[in-house]
Coordinates of C-alpha atoms in Angstrom, one line a residue:
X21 CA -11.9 -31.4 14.8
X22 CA -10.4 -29.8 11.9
X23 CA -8.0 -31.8 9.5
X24 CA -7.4 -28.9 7.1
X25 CA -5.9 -25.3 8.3
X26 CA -7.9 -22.4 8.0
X27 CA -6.1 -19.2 6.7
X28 CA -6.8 -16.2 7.9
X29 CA -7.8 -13.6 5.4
X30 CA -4.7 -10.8 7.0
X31 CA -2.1 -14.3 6.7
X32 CA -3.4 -15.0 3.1
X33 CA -0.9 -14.3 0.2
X34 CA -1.1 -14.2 -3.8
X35 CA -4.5 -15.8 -5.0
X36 CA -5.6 -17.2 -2.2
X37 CA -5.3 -13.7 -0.5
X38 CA -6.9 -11.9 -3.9
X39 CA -10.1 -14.4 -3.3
X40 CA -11.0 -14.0 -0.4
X41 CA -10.7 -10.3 0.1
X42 CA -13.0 -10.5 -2.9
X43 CA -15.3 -13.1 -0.6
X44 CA -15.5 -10.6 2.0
X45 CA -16.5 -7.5 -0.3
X46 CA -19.1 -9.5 -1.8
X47 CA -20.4 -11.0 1.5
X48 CA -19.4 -9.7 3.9
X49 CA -17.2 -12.0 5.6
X50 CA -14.9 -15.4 5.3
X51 CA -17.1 -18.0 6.0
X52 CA -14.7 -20.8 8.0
X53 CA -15.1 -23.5 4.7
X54 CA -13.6 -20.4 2.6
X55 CA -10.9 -20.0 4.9
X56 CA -10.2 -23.9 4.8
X57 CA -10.6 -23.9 1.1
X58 CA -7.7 -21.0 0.7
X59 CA -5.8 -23.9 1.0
X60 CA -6.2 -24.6 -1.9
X61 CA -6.5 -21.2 -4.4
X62 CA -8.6 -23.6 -7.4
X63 CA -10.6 -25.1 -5.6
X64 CA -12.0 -21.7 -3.6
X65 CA -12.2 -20.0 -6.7
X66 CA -14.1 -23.1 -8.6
X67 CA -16.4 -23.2 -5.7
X68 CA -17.2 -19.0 -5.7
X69 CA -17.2 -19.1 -10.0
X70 CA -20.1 -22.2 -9.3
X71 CA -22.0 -20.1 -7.0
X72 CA -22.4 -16.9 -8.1
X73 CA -23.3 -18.7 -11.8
X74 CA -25.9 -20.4 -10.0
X75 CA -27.0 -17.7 -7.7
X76 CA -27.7 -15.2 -10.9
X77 CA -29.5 -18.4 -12.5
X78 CA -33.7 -19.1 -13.0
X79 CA -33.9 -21.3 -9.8
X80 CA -34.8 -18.8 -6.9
X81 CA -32.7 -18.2 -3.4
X82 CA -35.6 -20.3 -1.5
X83 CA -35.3 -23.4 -3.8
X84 CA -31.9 -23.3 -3.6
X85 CA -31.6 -23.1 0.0
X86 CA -34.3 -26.5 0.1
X87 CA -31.5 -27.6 -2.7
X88 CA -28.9 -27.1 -0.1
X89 CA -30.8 -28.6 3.2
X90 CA -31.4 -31.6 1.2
X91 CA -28.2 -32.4 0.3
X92 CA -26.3 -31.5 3.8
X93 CA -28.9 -33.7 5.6
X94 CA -28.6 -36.2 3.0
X95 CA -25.0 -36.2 3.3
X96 CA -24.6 -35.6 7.0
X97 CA -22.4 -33.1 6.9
X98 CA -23.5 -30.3 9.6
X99 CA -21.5 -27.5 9.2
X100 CA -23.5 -26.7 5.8
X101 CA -27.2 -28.1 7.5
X102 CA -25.9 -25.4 10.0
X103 CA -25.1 -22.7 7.5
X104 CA -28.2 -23.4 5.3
X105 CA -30.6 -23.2 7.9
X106 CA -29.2 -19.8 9.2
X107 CA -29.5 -18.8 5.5
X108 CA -33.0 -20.5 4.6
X109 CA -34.3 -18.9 7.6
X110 CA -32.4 -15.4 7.3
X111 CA -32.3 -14.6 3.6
X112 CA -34.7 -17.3 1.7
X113 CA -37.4 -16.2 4.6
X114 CA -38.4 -20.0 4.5
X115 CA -39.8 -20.9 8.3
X116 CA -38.8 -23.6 10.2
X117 CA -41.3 -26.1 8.8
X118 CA -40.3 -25.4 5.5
X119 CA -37.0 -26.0 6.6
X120 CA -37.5 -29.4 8.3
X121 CA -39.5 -30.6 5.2
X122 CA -36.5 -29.4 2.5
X123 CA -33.8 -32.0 5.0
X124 CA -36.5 -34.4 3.4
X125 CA -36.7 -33.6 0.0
X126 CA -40.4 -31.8 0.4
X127 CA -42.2 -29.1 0.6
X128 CA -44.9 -27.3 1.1
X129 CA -44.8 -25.6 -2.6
X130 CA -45.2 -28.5 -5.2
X131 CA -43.5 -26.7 -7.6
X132 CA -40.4 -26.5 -4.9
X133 CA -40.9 -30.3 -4.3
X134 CA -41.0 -31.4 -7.5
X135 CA -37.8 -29.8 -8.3
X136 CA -36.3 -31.4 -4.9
X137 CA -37.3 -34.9 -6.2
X138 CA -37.1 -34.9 -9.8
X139 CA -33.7 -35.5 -9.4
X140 CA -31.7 -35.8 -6.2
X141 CA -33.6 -39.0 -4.8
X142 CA -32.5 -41.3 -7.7
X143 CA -28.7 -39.2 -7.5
X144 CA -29.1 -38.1 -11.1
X145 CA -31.1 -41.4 -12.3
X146 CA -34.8 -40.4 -13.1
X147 CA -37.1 -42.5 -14.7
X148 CA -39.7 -41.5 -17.1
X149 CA -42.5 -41.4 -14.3
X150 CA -40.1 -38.8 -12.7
X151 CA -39.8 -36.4 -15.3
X152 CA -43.6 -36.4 -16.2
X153 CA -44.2 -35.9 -12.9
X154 CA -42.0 -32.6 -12.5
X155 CA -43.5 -31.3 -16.1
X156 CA -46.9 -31.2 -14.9
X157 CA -45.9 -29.5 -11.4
X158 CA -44.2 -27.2 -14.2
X159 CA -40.7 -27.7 -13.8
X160 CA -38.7 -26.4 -16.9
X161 CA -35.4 -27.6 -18.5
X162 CA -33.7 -24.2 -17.4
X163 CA -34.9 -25.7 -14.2
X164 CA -33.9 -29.0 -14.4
X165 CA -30.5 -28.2 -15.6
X166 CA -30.1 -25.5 -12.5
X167 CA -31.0 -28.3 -9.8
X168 CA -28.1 -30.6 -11.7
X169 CA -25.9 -27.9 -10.8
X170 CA -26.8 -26.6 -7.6
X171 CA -26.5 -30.7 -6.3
X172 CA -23.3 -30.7 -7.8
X173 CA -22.3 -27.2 -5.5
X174 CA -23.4 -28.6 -2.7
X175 CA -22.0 -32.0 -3.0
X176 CA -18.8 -30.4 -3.1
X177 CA -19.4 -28.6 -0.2
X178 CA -20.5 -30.9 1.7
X179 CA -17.9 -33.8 1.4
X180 CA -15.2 -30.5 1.2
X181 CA -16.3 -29.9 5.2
X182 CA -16.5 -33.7 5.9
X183 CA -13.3 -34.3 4.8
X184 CA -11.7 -30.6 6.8
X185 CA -13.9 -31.0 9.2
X186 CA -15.0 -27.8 9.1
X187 CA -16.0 -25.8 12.4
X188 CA -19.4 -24.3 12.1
X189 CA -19.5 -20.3 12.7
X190 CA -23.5 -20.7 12.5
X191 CA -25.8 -22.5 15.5
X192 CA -24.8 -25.8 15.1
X193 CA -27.7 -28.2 13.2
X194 CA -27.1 -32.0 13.4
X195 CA -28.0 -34.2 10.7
X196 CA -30.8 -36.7 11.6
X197 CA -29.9 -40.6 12.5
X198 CA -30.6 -42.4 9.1
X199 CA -31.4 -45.8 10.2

């Protein structure tokens, strides 16, 4: 059940109105979390700023998306497992084994895993082991830096729909049970 309204993009007024007529020209559409995030004009333009920084960044759509279905199943939340599995499967072209090994941190692509795990297993605290470990699978600092951020992105979102209980416009995806 929703806690937070959702405004409609025709209801919308000053910024809030300006932002996500600029969402929809850029995408497409309002995604529901947008339309719940209107509520709040900083946040929903912090949140787009964020991710079109990050999408024009060195860390490709694909590793992003794994990025993103980490830290949803990691987090529970399932309106963004739900949106990030429409988009990992539509737009990153990553299959549905892919997809089910990125809710676990892993993949198929070494590269892609070590950039999973060299830093949102220990939340941000990597130990030397870590590091070494991601340099010889290649990962770079530009890299490195780029997963920081992307984390960061989808931490928001995720504890933004948790807390609005966002309804899910995508096929609904449920977090696994974490025992």
């Amino acid at each position: 059940m929703s806690t937070l309204s959702q405004i409609r993009p025709s209801e919308a007024t000053g910024e809030a109105a300006t932002l996500l007529a600029e969402l929809k020209k850029n995408i497409g559409a309002v995604p529901n979390m947008a339309k719940a995030m209107a509520n709040s004009p900083a946040l929903l333009k912090g949140w787009m700023a964020l991710s079109a920084a990050l999408a024009g960044g060195v860390l490709p759509a694909p590793v992003r998306e794994r990025l993103a279905l980490a830290s949803a199943e990691y987090n529970r939340c399932s309106y963004c497992l739900s949106a990030h599995t429409y988009l990992g499967k539509n737009v990153a072209k990553l299959d549905s084994e892919e997809i089910e090994r990125a809710r676990h941190e892993q993949s198929a692509d070494l590269h892609a895993a070590a950039l999973s795990g060299a830093i949102a297993r220990g939340r941000g605290a990597v130990d030397e082991s870590t590091i070494t470990s991601a340099r010889a699978a290649g990962v770079t600092d530009a890299e490195m830096a780029e997963v920081v951020g992307n984390l960061a992105l989808n931490i928001l979102t995720n504890y933004f729909n948790l807390v609005a209980g966002t309804e899910s416009e995508f096929p609904v995806v449920n977090p696994h049970q974490h025992v």
